[in-house]
DNA sequence: GTTAGTGCAAACCTTTTGCAGCTCT
DNA sequence: AGAGCTGCAAAAGGTTTGCACTAAC
């Protein structure tokens, strides 16, 4: 972070893409926010810096960054709807672990991911451009709470059955 | 396959879910089509067997099967739009390898996936319910064709620059 | 001065919802 | 009989497009 934004700007300049005021704002927000922004949140944040900035510009910018390989697009198992989430491509490849109860997202780096990548390349002669691993379930905290919820639900429906 | 549809029906019956004519059609199509159907194709196929069957019923059925853990939902890197794809959950966990040029989808089974799963469970104390790995790029066939396309593009734009 | 980029409005695509009527068990 | 399911129509949510105007280089 911090450095990343300059790398992104360079990459855009090299490709002759104009660094408009709007794009500077959006790049800056993506860079320092750190993680997992969706278009709408990014738009809300951007509007505070420039109230005239349009939602459409956010979509167009994200699309451009994605196509330029500067950000990765995630779904996070569609927790919270069908929108997409974005993160800069600074880090090493990682999996996203999302709790389907509280929504917390963890990142997992580790050799199985690299090994998978190498095996796929070797096995299929495939040229990998994008890779995404998303894992959904319950985090250690929510497993307990979830068990309790299920118990309560059972009690309620048993009650209903009794009349 | 072949067996799978009975397993699915049993699972539904056990949960007191009705096996309507429409659901039988949809289950049957999902079962024998084998792979990677999106709601619209499934709807088109189902309409041939029952012209009155509604698109909404397809969505409702897919949602139910997904929530019951009988099918998995995929995005296939949004190749071909933002719709979702579905596959039955018979097979062992696998990654989907999708060619961004020709759209061909390969499946990769292999120990890195199981290892990843075990490590995530151990590392975060996470209870995994769903896991999805999607890899996008160019298949061995398309790598060649893609190189040619890029060359042609370059020639065209050089021509344009020359006037 | 050009050409790329922006804002606005309107369209688009996929999926969901409300409700009246039908059907499975 | 009655809850569960379907079809229809309409809405919702997220994203893209056409076009006239503006700004970056």
Coordinates of C-alpha atoms (C1' of nucleotides) in Angstrom, one line a residue:
Chain A
X1 CA 0.0 0.0 0.0
X2 CA 1.1 3.6 -0.4
X3 CA 3.5 2.6 -3.2
X4 CA 0.8 0.7 -5.1
X5 CA -1.0 3.8 -6.2
X6 CA 2.0 5.1 -8.1
X7 CA 2.5 1.8 -9.8
X8 CA -1.1 1.8 -10.9
X9 CA -0.8 5.4 -12.2
X10 CA 2.3 4.5 -14.1
X11 CA 0.7 1.5 -15.7
X12 CA -2.2 3.6 -16.8
X13 CA 0.0 6.4 -18.2
X14 CA 2.1 3.9 -20.1
X15 CA -1.0 2.7 -21.8
X16 CA -2.0 6.2 -22.6
X17 CA -5.0 6.2 -20.3
X18 CA -5.8 9.7 -18.9
X19 CA -5.5 10.3 -15.2
X20 CA -8.6 12.4 -14.7
X21 CA -9.6 13.9 -11.3
X22 CA -12.2 11.3 -10.9
X23 CA -9.8 8.4 -11.5
X24 CA -7.3 9.9 -9.1
X25 CA -10.0 9.9 -6.4
X26 CA -11.0 6.4 -7.1
X27 CA -7.5 5.0 -7.3
X28 CA -6.7 6.7 -4.1
X29 CA -9.7 5.2 -2.3
X30 CA -9.0 1.7 -3.6
X31 CA -5.4 2.0 -2.6
X32 CA -5.9 3.1 0.9
X33 CA -9.1 1.4 1.8
X34 CA -7.2 -1.8 1.6
X35 CA -9.9 -4.4 0.9
X36 CA -13.0 -5.7 -0.7
X37 CA -14.8 -2.7 -1.9
X38 CA -17.9 -3.0 -4.0
X39 CA -18.9 -0.4 -6.6
X40 CA -21.6 1.2 -4.5
X41 CA -19.4 1.7 -1.4
X42 CA -16.6 3.1 -3.5
X43 CA -19.2 5.5 -5.1
X44 CA -20.4 6.6 -1.7
X45 CA -16.9 7.3 -0.5
X46 CA -16.0 9.1 -3.8
X47 CA -19.0 11.3 -3.6
X48 CA -17.7 12.8 -0.4
X49 CA -14.7 14.0 -2.2
X50 CA -16.5 15.1 -5.3
X51 CA -20.3 15.2 -5.0
X52 CA -20.6 15.4 -8.8
X53 CA -18.8 12.2 -9.5
X54 CA -21.2 9.8 -11.1
X55 CA -21.9 6.1 -10.2
X56 CA -21.3 5.3 -13.9
X57 CA -17.8 6.6 -13.7
X58 CA -17.1 4.2 -10.8
X59 CA -18.3 1.3 -12.9
X60 CA -16.3 2.4 -15.9
X61 CA -13.2 2.8 -13.9
X62 CA -13.5 -0.5 -12.1
X63 CA -14.0 -2.2 -15.5
X64 CA -10.9 -0.5 -16.9
X65 CA -8.8 -1.5 -13.9
X66 CA -10.0 -5.0 -14.1
X67 CA -9.2 -5.3 -17.8
X68 CA -5.8 -3.8 -17.2
X69 CA -5.1 -6.4 -14.5
X70 CA -4.7 -3.8 -11.8
X71 CA -7.6 -5.0 -9.7
X72 CA -9.2 -8.4 -9.1
X73 CA -12.9 -9.0 -9.0
X74 CA -14.4 -11.1 -6.3
X75 CA -17.9 -12.4 -5.5
X76 CA -17.3 -13.4 -1.9
X77 CA -19.8 -16.2 -2.3
X78 CA -22.5 -13.5 -3.0
X79 CA -22.7 -12.8 0.7
X80 CA -24.7 -9.5 0.7
X81 CA -26.0 -9.7 -2.8
X82 CA -24.9 -10.2 -6.3
X83 CA -22.5 -7.3 -6.5
X84 CA -18.8 -7.6 -7.1
X85 CA -16.0 -6.7 -4.8
X86 CA -12.6 -5.4 -5.9
X87 CA -9.1 -5.5 -4.5
X88 CA -5.8 -4.3 -5.8
X89 CA -3.5 -6.9 -7.1
X90 CA -0.5 -6.1 -4.9
X91 CA -0.5 -9.2 -2.8
X92 CA 0.4 -12.7 -3.5
X93 CA -2.4 -14.9 -4.6
X94 CA -4.7 -15.8 -1.8
X95 CA -8.0 -17.5 -1.1
X96 CA -10.9 -15.6 0.5
X97 CA -12.6 -17.3 3.4
X98 CA -16.0 -15.7 4.2
X99 CA -18.2 -16.4 7.1
X100 CA -21.8 -16.7 5.9
X101 CA -23.1 -15.6 9.2
X102 CA -21.1 -12.5 10.2
X103 CA -19.6 -11.7 6.8
X104 CA -16.1 -11.5 8.0
X105 CA -13.5 -12.1 5.3
X106 CA -10.2 -13.8 6.0
X107 CA -7.4 -14.2 3.5
X108 CA -5.4 -17.4 3.2
X109 CA -2.0 -17.5 1.6
X110 CA -0.3 -20.9 1.4
X111 CA 1.5 -23.3 -0.8
X112 CA -1.6 -25.3 -1.9
X113 CA -2.6 -22.3 -4.1
X114 CA 0.7 -22.1 -5.9
X115 CA 0.8 -25.8 -6.2
X116 CA -2.6 -25.8 -7.7
X117 CA -1.6 -23.2 -10.2
X118 CA 1.5 -25.1 -11.3
X119 CA -0.4 -28.3 -11.6
X120 CA -3.1 -26.7 -13.8
X121 CA -0.6 -25.1 -16.0
X122 CA 1.3 -28.3 -16.4
X123 CA -1.7 -30.6 -16.7
X124 CA -3.6 -28.7 -19.3
X125 CA -0.9 -26.5 -20.8
X126 CA -3.1 -23.7 -19.6
X127 CA -2.0 -20.1 -19.5
X128 CA -3.5 -18.7 -16.2
X129 CA -4.6 -15.0 -16.2
X130 CA -6.9 -15.0 -13.3
X131 CA -7.5 -17.3 -10.3
X132 CA -10.0 -17.1 -7.6
X133 CA -10.7 -19.3 -4.6
X134 CA -13.6 -18.5 -2.3
X135 CA -14.5 -20.6 0.7
X136 CA -17.8 -20.0 2.6
X137 CA -18.8 -21.4 5.9
X138 CA -18.8 -20.4 9.6
X139 CA -15.9 -18.8 11.4
X140 CA -14.9 -20.2 14.7
X141 CA -16.9 -17.6 16.5
X142 CA -20.1 -18.1 14.6
X143 CA -20.1 -21.9 14.7
X144 CA -21.1 -21.6 18.4
X145 CA -23.7 -19.0 17.8
X146 CA -25.1 -20.9 14.8
X147 CA -25.6 -24.0 16.8
X148 CA -27.6 -22.0 19.3
X149 CA -29.7 -20.5 16.6
X150 CA -30.6 -23.9 15.2
X151 CA -31.5 -25.1 18.7
X152 CA -33.8 -22.1 19.2
X153 CA -35.4 -22.6 15.8
X154 CA -36.1 -26.3 16.6
X155 CA -37.7 -25.3 19.9
X156 CA -39.9 -22.7 18.1
X157 CA -41.1 -25.2 15.5
X158 CA -41.7 -27.9 18.1
X159 CA -43.8 -25.3 19.9
X160 CA -45.7 -24.6 16.8
X161 CA -46.4 -28.2 16.2
X162 CA -47.7 -28.6 19.8
X163 CA -50.1 -25.7 18.9
Chain B
X1 CA -25.0 -39.9 -12.9
X2 CA -28.3 -41.8 -13.3
X3 CA -28.2 -42.6 -9.6
X4 CA -27.9 -39.0 -8.6
X5 CA -31.4 -38.0 -9.5
X6 CA -32.8 -40.6 -7.1
X7 CA -30.5 -39.4 -4.3
X8 CA -31.7 -35.9 -4.9
X9 CA -35.3 -36.9 -4.9
X10 CA -34.8 -38.8 -1.6
X11 CA -33.1 -35.9 0.0
X12 CA -36.1 -33.6 -1.0
X13 CA -38.7 -36.1 0.2
X14 CA -36.9 -36.5 3.5
X15 CA -37.2 -32.8 4.0
X16 CA -40.9 -32.8 3.1
X17 CA -40.4 -30.9 -0.1
X18 CA -42.9 -31.8 -2.8
X19 CA -41.8 -33.4 -6.0
X20 CA -44.0 -31.5 -8.4
X21 CA -44.1 -32.2 -12.1
X22 CA -42.0 -29.1 -12.7
X23 CA -39.3 -30.1 -10.2
X24 CA -39.1 -33.6 -11.7
X25 CA -38.4 -32.1 -15.1
X26 CA -35.8 -29.7 -13.8
X27 CA -34.0 -32.3 -11.7
X28 CA -34.0 -34.7 -14.6
X29 CA -32.5 -32.1 -16.9
X30 CA -29.8 -31.1 -14.4
X31 CA -29.0 -34.7 -13.8
X32 CA -28.5 -35.8 -17.4
X33 CA -27.2 -32.6 -18.9
X34 CA -24.2 -33.2 -16.8
X35 CA -22.6 -29.8 -16.4
X36 CA -22.7 -26.0 -16.0
X37 CA -26.2 -25.0 -16.8
X38 CA -27.4 -21.5 -16.2
X39 CA -31.0 -20.7 -15.4
X40 CA -31.9 -19.5 -18.8
X41 CA -30.7 -22.6 -20.7
X42 CA -32.3 -24.8 -18.1
X43 CA -35.5 -22.8 -18.6
X44 CA -35.3 -23.2 -22.4
X45 CA -34.8 -26.9 -22.1
X46 CA -37.6 -27.3 -19.6
X47 CA -40.0 -25.4 -21.8
X48 CA -39.7 -28.1 -24.4
X49 CA -41.0 -30.6 -22.0
X50 CA -43.6 -28.3 -20.5
X51 CA -44.3 -25.1 -22.4
X52 CA -46.2 -23.7 -19.4
X53 CA -43.3 -24.0 -17.0
X54 CA -42.3 -20.6 -15.9
X55 CA -38.8 -19.1 -15.7
X56 CA -39.6 -18.1 -12.1
X57 CA -40.0 -21.7 -11.2
X58 CA -36.6 -22.5 -12.5
X59 CA -35.1 -19.8 -10.3
X60 CA -37.0 -21.0 -7.3
X61 CA -36.0 -24.6 -7.9
X62 CA -32.3 -23.7 -8.3
X63 CA -32.4 -21.6 -5.2
X64 CA -33.9 -24.5 -3.2
X65 CA -31.4 -27.0 -4.5
X66 CA -28.6 -24.7 -3.7
X67 CA -29.8 -24.1 -0.2
X68 CA -30.3 -27.8 0.3
X69 CA -26.8 -28.4 -0.8
X70 CA -27.8 -30.5 -3.8
X71 CA -26.2 -28.2 -6.4
X72 CA -23.3 -25.8 -6.4
X73 CA -23.4 -22.4 -7.9
X74 CA -20.6 -21.2 -10.1
X75 CA -19.7 -18.0 -11.9
X76 CA -17.1 -19.3 -14.3
X77 CA -15.3 -16.0 -14.2
X78 CA -18.4 -14.3 -15.6
X79 CA -17.5 -15.6 -19.0
X80 CA -20.7 -14.9 -21.0
X81 CA -22.3 -12.5 -18.5
X82 CA -23.3 -12.2 -14.9
X83 CA -25.5 -15.2 -14.7
X84 CA -24.8 -18.2 -12.5
X85 CA -24.1 -21.8 -13.5
X86 CA -25.1 -24.8 -11.6
X87 CA -23.8 -28.4 -11.3
X88 CA -24.9 -31.3 -9.1
X89 CA -22.8 -32.0 -6.1
X90 CA -22.0 -35.6 -6.9
X91 CA -18.3 -35.3 -7.7
X92 CA -15.4 -34.7 -5.5
X93 CA -14.4 -31.1 -5.1
X94 CA -12.8 -29.7 -8.2
X95 CA -11.6 -26.5 -9.7
X96 CA -13.1 -25.0 -12.8
X97 CA -10.6 -23.9 -15.5
X98 CA -12.2 -21.7 -18.1
X99 CA -10.8 -20.5 -21.3
X100 CA -11.6 -16.8 -21.7
X101 CA -11.4 -17.1 -25.5
X102 CA -13.4 -20.2 -26.4
X103 CA -15.3 -20.7 -23.2
X104 CA -14.3 -24.3 -22.7
X105 CA -14.5 -25.4 -19.1
X106 CA -12.2 -28.1 -17.7
X107 CA -12.3 -29.6 -14.3
X108 CA -9.3 -30.2 -12.1
X109 CA -9.3 -32.7 -9.3
X110 CA -6.1 -33.0 -7.3
X111 CA -4.7 -32.9 -3.8
X112 CA -3.9 -29.2 -3.6
X113 CA -7.7 -28.6 -3.2
X114 CA -8.1 -31.0 -0.3
X115 CA -4.9 -29.8 1.3
X116 CA -6.2 -26.2 1.0
X117 CA -9.4 -27.2 2.6
X118 CA -7.7 -29.0 5.5
X119 CA -5.3 -26.1 6.1
X120 CA -8.1 -23.5 6.1
X121 CA -10.1 -25.6 8.6
X122 CA -7.0 -26.0 10.8
X123 CA -5.7 -22.5 10.5
X124 CA -8.9 -20.6 11.2
X125 CA -11.0 -23.2 12.9
X126 CA -13.3 -22.6 10.0
X127 CA -16.3 -24.8 9.2
X128 CA -16.4 -25.1 5.4
X129 CA -19.8 -25.4 3.7
X130 CA -18.9 -24.2 0.2
X131 CA -15.7 -23.9 -1.7
X132 CA -15.1 -22.7 -5.2
X133 CA -12.0 -22.3 -7.3
X134 CA -12.2 -20.8 -10.7
X135 CA -9.2 -20.2 -12.9
X136 CA -9.4 -18.1 -16.1
X137 CA -6.9 -17.8 -18.9
X138 CA -6.2 -19.4 -22.3
X139 CA -6.4 -23.1 -23.1
X140 CA -3.5 -24.6 -25.0
X141 CA -5.4 -24.4 -28.2
X142 CA -6.4 -20.7 -27.8
X143 CA -2.9 -19.5 -26.7
X144 CA -1.7 -19.9 -30.3
X145 CA -4.8 -18.3 -31.8
X146 CA -4.7 -15.5 -29.3
X147 CA -1.1 -14.7 -30.2
X148 CA -2.1 -14.4 -33.8
X149 CA -5.0 -12.1 -32.9
X150 CA -2.8 -9.8 -31.0
X151 CA -0.3 -9.7 -33.9
X152 CA -3.1 -8.8 -36.3
X153 CA -4.4 -6.1 -34.0
X154 CA -0.9 -4.6 -33.8
X155 CA -0.7 -4.6 -37.6
X156 CA -4.0 -2.9 -37.9
X157 CA -3.2 -0.1 -35.5
X158 CA 0.2 0.4 -37.0
X159 CA -1.6 0.8 -40.3
X160 CA -4.0 3.3 -38.8
X161 CA -1.1 5.3 -37.4
X162 CA 0.6 5.3 -40.8
X163 CA -2.7 6.8 -42.2
Chain C
dG1 C1' -7.1 20.9 -30.9
dT2 C1' -8.2 16.2 -30.5
dT3 C1' -9.7 12.4 -28.5
dA4 C1' -10.8 10.2 -24.4
dG5 C1' -13.6 10.6 -20.5
dT6 C1' -17.7 12.4 -17.9
dG7 C1' -22.6 13.0 -16.4
dC8 C1' -27.2 12.1 -17.1
dA9 C1' -31.0 9.4 -18.4
dA10 C1' -32.5 5.5 -19.9
dA11 C1' -31.9 0.7 -21.0
dC12 C1' -30.4 -3.8 -19.9
dC13 C1' -30.0 -8.4 -17.8
dT14 C1' -30.6 -11.5 -14.2
dT15 C1' -33.0 -12.5 -10.3
dT16 C1' -36.7 -11.8 -6.7
dT17 C1' -41.4 -10.8 -4.9
dG18 C1' -46.6 -10.4 -4.2
dC19 C1' -50.5 -12.5 -5.0
dA20 C1' -54.4 -15.3 -6.7
dG21 C1' -55.2 -19.8 -8.0
dC22 C1' -53.8 -24.7 -8.4
dT23 C1' -51.9 -29.3 -6.8
dC24 C1' -49.4 -32.6 -4.2
dT25 C1' -49.6 -35.5 -0.1
Chain D
dA1 C1' -58.3 -30.2 3.5
dG2 C1' -54.6 -27.4 3.5
dA3 C1' -49.9 -26.1 3.2
dG4 C1' -46.8 -25.8 -0.4
dC5 C1' -46.1 -24.6 -5.1
dT6 C1' -46.9 -22.4 -9.6
dG7 C1' -47.7 -18.8 -13.0
dC8 C1' -48.1 -14.2 -14.0
dA9 C1' -46.9 -9.5 -13.7
dA10 C1' -44.3 -6.4 -11.8
dA11 C1' -40.3 -4.8 -9.3
dA12 C1' -35.7 -5.0 -7.7
dG13 C1' -30.6 -4.9 -7.8
dG14 C1' -26.5 -4.3 -10.2
dT15 C1' -24.4 -2.9 -14.4
dT16 C1' -24.1 -1.0 -19.2
dT17 C1' -25.0 2.1 -23.1
dG18 C1' -26.1 6.4 -26.1
dC19 C1' -25.2 10.9 -26.5
dA20 C1' -24.0 15.7 -25.8
dC21 C1' -20.7 18.2 -23.2
dT22 C1' -16.1 18.7 -20.8
dA23 C1' -11.4 18.2 -19.8
dA24 C1' -6.7 15.9 -20.2
dC25 C1' -2.8 15.7 -22.9

